[in-house]
XYZ file of C-alpha atoms in Angstrom:
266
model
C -80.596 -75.748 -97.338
C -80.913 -72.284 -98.978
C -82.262 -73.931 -102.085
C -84.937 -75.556 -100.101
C -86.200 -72.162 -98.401
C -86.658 -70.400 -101.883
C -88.310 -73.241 -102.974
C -86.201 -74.440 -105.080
C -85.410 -78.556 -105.995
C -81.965 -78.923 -104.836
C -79.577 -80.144 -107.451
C -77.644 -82.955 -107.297
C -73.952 -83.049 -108.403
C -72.371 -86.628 -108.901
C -70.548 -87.581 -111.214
C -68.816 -91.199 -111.047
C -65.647 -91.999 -111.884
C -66.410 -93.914 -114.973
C -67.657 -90.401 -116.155
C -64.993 -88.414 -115.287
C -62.607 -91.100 -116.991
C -64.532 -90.436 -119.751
C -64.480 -86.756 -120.251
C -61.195 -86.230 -119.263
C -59.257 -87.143 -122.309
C -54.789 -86.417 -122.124
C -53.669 -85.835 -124.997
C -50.002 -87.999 -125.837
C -46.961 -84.909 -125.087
C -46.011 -84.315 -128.727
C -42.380 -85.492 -130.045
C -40.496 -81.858 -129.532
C -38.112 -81.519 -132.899
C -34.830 -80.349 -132.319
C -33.176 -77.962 -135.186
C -29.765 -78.080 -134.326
C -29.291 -75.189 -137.001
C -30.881 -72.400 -139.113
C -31.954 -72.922 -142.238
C -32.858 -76.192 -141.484
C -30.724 -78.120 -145.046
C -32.788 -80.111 -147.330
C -31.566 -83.140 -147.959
C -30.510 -82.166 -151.826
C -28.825 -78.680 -149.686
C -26.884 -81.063 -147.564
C -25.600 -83.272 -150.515
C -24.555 -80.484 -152.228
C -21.919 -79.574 -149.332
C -18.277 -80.053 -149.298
C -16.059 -77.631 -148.291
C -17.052 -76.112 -144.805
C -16.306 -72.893 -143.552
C -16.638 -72.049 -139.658
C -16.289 -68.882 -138.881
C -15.130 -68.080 -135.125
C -14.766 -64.000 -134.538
C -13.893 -62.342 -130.817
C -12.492 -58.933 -130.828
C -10.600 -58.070 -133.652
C -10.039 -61.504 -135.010
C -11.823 -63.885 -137.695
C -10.689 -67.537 -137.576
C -11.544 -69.149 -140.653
C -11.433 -73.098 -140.485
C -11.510 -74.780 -143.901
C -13.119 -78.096 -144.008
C -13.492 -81.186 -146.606
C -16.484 -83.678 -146.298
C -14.814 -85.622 -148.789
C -12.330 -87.607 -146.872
C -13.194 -85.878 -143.338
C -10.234 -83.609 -143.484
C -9.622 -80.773 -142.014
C -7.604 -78.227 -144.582
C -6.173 -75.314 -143.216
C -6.942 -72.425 -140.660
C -6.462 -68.838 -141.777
C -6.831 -66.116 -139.195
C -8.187 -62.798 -140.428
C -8.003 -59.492 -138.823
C -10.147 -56.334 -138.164
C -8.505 -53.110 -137.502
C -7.600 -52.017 -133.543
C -9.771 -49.362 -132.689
C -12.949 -51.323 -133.869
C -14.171 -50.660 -130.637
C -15.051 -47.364 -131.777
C -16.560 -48.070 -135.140
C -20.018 -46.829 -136.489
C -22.200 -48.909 -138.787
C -20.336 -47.697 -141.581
C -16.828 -48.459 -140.412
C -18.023 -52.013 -139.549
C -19.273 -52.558 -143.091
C -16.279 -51.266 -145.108
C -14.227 -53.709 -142.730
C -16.326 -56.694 -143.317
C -15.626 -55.386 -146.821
C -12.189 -55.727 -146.628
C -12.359 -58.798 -145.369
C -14.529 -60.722 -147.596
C -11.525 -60.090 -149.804
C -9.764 -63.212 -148.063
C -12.180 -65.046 -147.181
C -12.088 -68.772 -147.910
C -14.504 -70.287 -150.828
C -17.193 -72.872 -149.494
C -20.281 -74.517 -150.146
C -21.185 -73.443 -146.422
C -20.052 -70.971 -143.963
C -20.797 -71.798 -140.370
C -21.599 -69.289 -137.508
C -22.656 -69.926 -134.014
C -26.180 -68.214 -133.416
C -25.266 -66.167 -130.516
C -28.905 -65.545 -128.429
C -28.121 -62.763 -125.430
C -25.820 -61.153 -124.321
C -24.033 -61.970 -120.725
C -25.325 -60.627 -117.435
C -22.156 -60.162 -116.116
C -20.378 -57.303 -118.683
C -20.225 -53.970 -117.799
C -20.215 -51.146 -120.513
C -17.246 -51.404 -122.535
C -17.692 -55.313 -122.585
C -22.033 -54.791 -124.112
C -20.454 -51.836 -126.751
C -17.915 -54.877 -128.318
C -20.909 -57.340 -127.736
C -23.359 -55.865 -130.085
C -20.540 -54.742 -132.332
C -19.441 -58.490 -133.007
C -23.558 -58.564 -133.669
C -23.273 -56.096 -136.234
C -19.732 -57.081 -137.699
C -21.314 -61.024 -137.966
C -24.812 -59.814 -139.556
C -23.102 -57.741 -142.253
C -20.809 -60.749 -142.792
C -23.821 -62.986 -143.151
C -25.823 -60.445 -145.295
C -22.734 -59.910 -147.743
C -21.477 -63.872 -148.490
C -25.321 -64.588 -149.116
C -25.526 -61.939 -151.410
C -22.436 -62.540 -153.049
C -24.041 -66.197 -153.425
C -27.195 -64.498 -155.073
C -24.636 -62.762 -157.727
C -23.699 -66.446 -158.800
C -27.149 -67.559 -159.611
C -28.753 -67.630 -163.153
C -32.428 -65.997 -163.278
C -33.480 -69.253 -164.224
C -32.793 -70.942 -160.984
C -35.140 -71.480 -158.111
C -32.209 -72.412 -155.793
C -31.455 -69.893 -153.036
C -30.218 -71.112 -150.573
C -28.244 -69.653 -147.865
C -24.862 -70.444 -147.929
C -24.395 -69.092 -144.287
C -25.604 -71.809 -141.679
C -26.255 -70.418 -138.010
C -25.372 -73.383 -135.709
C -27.216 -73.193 -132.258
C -25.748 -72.055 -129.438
C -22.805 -74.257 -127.548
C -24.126 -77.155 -129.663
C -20.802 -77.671 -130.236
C -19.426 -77.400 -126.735
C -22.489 -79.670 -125.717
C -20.976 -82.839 -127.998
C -17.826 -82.745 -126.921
C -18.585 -82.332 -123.488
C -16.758 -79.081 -122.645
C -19.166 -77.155 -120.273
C -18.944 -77.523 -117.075
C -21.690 -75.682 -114.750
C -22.501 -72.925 -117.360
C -19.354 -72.372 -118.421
C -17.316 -73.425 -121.444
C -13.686 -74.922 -120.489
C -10.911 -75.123 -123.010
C -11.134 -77.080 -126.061
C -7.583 -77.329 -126.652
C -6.189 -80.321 -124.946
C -8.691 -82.229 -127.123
C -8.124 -81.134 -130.573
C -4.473 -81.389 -129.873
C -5.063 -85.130 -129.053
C -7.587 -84.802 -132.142
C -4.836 -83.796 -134.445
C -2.547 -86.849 -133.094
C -5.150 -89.270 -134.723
C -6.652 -89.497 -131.358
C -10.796 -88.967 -131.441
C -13.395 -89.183 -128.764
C -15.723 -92.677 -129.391
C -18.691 -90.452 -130.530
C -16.999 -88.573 -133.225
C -15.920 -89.870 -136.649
C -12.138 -89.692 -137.201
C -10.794 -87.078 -139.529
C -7.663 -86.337 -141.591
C -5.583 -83.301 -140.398
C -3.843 -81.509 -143.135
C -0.425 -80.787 -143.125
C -0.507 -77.410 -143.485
C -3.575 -77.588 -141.095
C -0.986 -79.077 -138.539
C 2.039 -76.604 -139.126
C -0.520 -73.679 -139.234
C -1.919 -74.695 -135.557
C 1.677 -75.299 -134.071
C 2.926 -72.213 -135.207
C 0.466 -70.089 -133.362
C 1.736 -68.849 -129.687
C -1.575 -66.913 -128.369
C -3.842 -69.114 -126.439
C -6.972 -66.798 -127.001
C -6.323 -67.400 -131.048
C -5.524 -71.118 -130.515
C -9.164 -71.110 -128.597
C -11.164 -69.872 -131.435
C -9.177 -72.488 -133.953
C -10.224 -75.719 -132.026
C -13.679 -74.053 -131.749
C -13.702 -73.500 -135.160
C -12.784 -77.353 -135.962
C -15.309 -78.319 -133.528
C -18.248 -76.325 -135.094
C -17.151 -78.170 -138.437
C -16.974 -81.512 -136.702
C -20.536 -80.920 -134.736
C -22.030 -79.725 -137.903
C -20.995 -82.921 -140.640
C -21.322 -85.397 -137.618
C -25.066 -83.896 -136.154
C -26.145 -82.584 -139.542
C -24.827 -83.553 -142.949
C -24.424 -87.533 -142.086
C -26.595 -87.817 -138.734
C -23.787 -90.058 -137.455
C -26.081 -91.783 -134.522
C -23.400 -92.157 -132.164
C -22.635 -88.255 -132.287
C -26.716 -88.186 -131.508
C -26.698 -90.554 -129.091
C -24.014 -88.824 -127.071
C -25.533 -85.298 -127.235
C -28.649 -87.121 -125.465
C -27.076 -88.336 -123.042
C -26.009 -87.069 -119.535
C -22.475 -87.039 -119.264
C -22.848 -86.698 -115.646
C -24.653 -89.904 -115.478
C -22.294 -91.892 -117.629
C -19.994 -90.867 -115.290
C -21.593 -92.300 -112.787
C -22.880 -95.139 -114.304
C -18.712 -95.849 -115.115
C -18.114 -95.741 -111.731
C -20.355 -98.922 -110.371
């Protein structure tokens, strides 16, 4: 109407629906790819692999767990320890510690290390201060194996790879199905049935050491015996997901474990 009283020729707007199928174009929702650690391992890197180290740290301890990928067995655990007060270390304490430790450290081909993200909501000071000094402790033990694995190259080689793999975040926890809500449960009852030749259906079977047994056994404190099946479990998630992409490790990390529970039931 106001176009007509400026004297204007009123425009038109239709558009049919064969038009707007035809301009409107969706694009196909890409494939996401998931990295389930960092580097991501060529497949000559992953060959090359076989002894594992995971390395589990809280507080003032360093659980080592020492893994074959010949044979699937799991060699020993060796527990490492910072000094007391490392709650009050500077940069420079933390170093000459991981120092110290590096000492002992177990040789591998590849030293794992869950890639922590954040730090939780719920700490209050004291709890943040040991936080970011288990950051600092683990980045100074990452920056000294991989240059002690630069030391061991020729200048002639082109191969520089990281021997220290960052695993993501409660990957581990994820595949064998030990969160519950947002919080991770004990892994213990389950590598104690693992070490008694007993495995869940979506992980391949390993061979317990001896002195892997005896070593496990012998230790009383709960919060140590935590970070030992964690450790075994970061090995397990990491040959299993990564080195032989065992399909019914993938298949289970897919799937809902609340709706195979369900799905049981009927």
């Amino acid at each position: 109407m106001i176009m007509k009283l400026l004297g204007c020729r009123s425009i038109r707007f239709i558009r049919y629906f064969s038009d707007v199928q035809k301009v409107t174009k969706f694009k196909p929702k890409a494939s996401r790819k998931i990295n389930y650690c960092t580097p991501i391992l060529s497949e000559e890197r992953k060959k090359s692999i076989n002894k594992i180290v995971a390395l589990q740290i809280s507080g003032r301890y360093l659980t080592c767990t020492s893994f074959l990928r010949d044979g699937n067995m799991l060699v020993d655990w060796k527990m490492l320890c910072f000094p007391e007060n490392m709650y009050k270390f500077n940069l420079n304490d933390i170093y000459n510690s991981v120092v110290d430790i590096m000492k002992d450290l177990p040789q591998g081909d590849a030293y794992l290390i869950e890639n922590y993200m954040k730090m939780p909501s719920n700490v209050n000071v004291a709890g943040a201060n040991l936080f970011y000094i288990k950051l600092q402790t683990l980045a100074m033990l990452i920056a000294l194996i991989n240059s002690s694995q630069m030391k061991d190259l020729s200048t002639n080689t082109n191969e520089k790879d990281s021997k220290v793999v960052l695993m993501k975040a409660r990957l581990h926890a994820r595949l064998f199905r030990i969160i519950v809500g947002t919080e991770i449960i004990s892994s213990q009852t389950i590598t104690e049935s693992m070490l008694k030749g007993n495995f869940p259906e979506h992980i391949t079977p390993i061979t317990p050491g001896i002195d892997a047994v005896l070593t496990y056994n012998s230790v009383q404190d709960p919060a140590i015996k935590e970070l030992m099946s964690n450790g075994l479990m970061m090995a397990l998630t990491f040959v299993n997901l990564v080195l032989n992409c065992n399909p019914n490790s993938l298949q289970a990390l897919s799937t809902s474990y609340s709706k195979k529970l369900k799905s049981n039931k009927k």
